[in-house]
Coordinates of C-alpha atoms in Angstrom, one line a residue:
X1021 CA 0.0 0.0 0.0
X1022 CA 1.5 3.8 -0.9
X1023 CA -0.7 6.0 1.4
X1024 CA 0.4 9.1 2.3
X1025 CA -1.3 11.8 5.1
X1026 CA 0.5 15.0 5.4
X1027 CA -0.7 17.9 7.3
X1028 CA 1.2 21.8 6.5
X1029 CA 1.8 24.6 5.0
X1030 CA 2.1 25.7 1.6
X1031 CA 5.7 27.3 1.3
X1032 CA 5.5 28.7 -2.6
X1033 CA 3.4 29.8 -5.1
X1034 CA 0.9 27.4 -6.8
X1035 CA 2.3 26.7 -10.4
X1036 CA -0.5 25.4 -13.0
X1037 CA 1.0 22.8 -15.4
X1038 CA -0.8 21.2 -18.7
X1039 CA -3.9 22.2 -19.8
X1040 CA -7.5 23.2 -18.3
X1041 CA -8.6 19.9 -18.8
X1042 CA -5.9 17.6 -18.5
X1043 CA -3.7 19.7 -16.0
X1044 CA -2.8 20.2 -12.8
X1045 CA -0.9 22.5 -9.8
X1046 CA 2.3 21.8 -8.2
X1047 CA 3.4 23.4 -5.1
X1048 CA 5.3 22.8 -2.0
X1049 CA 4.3 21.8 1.7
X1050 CA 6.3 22.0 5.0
X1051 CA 5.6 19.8 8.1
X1052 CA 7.2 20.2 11.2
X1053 CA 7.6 18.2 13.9
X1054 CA 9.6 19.4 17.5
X1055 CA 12.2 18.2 18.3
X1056 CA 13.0 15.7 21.1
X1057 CA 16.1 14.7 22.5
X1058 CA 16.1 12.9 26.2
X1059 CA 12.9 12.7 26.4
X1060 CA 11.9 16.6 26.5
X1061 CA 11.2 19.1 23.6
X1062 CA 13.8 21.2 22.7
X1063 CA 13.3 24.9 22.9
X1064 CA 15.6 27.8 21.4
X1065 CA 17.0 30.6 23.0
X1066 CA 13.9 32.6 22.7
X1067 CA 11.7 29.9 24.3
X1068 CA 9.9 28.8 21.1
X1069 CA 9.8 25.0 20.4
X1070 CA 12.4 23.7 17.6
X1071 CA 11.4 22.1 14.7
X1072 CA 12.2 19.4 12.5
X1073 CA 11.1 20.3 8.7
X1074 CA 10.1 18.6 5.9
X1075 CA 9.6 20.1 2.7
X1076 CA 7.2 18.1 0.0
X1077 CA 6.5 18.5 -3.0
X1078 CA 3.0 18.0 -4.0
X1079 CA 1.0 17.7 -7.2
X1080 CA -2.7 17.6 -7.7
X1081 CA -4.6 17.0 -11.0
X1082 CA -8.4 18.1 -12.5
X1083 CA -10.6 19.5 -10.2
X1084 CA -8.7 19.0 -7.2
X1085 CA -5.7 21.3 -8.8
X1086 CA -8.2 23.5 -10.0
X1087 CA -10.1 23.7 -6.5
X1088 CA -6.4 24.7 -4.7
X1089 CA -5.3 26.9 -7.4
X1090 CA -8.6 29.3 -6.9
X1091 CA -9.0 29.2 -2.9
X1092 CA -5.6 28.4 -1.5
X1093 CA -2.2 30.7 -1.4
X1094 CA 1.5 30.2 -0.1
X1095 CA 1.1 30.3 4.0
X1096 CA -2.5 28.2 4.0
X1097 CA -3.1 25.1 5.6
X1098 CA -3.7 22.0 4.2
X1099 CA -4.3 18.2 5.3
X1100 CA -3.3 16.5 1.7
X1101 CA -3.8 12.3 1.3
X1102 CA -2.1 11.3 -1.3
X1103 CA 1.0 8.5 -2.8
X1104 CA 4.5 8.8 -3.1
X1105 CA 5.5 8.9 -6.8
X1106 CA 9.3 8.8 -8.0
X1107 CA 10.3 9.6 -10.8
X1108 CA 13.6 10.4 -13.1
X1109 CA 14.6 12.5 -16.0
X1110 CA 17.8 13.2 -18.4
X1111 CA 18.8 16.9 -18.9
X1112 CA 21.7 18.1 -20.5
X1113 CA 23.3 14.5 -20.3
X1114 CA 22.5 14.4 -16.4
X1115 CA 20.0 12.4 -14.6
X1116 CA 17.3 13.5 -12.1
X1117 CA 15.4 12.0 -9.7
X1118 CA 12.2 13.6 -8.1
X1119 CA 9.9 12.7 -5.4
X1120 CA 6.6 13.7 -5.3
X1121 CA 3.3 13.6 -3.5
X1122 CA 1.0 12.9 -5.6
X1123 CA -2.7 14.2 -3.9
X1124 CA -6.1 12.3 -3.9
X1125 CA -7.8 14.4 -1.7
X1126 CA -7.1 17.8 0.3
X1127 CA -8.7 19.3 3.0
X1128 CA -9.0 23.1 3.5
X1129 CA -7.7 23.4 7.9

């Protein structure tokens, strides 16, 4: 099973790819988690808990693409299920691998 549940933030703008009808949006989402170490979360010097983040990458197609494109900006909150999709690509005699989240549903938070 590929399953993926990932609750964030979007970190950059939401690109549009393809066409209207067979396209999609790409954008980025960051989840934190704090950081433990003995037992106790870690705070900084200011007193604010530290963080572990993870940046994904996530791609969402038809409506779905459409639906986060027209209501949903870079800082918003999202809850995204999805898979894990890898993929690889040549450029300029170079290879390239990617990992993305591929979404099949997202909630609005």
């Amino acid at each position: 099973m590929n399953k993926v549940f990932l609750s964030g933030r979007i970190t950059s703008d939401i690109t549009r790819f393809g066409t209207d009808s067979k396209g999609g949006v790409s954008f980025s989402l960051v989840t934190s988690k704090p950081v433990i170490k003995d037992g106790q979360v870690q705070k900084d010097d200011n007193g604010y808990t530290e963080t572990y983040d993870e940046f994904h990458t996530v791609k969402a197609f038809n409506g779905l693409g459409k639906s986060v494109a027209n209501h949903k900006k870079k800082g918003d909150k999202l809850l995204v299920v999805g898979e894990i999709r890898y993929s690889r690509n040549e450029r300029d005699g170079r290879t390239y691998y990617n990992t993305d989240i591929v979404a099949e549903e997202i909630e609005f938070l």
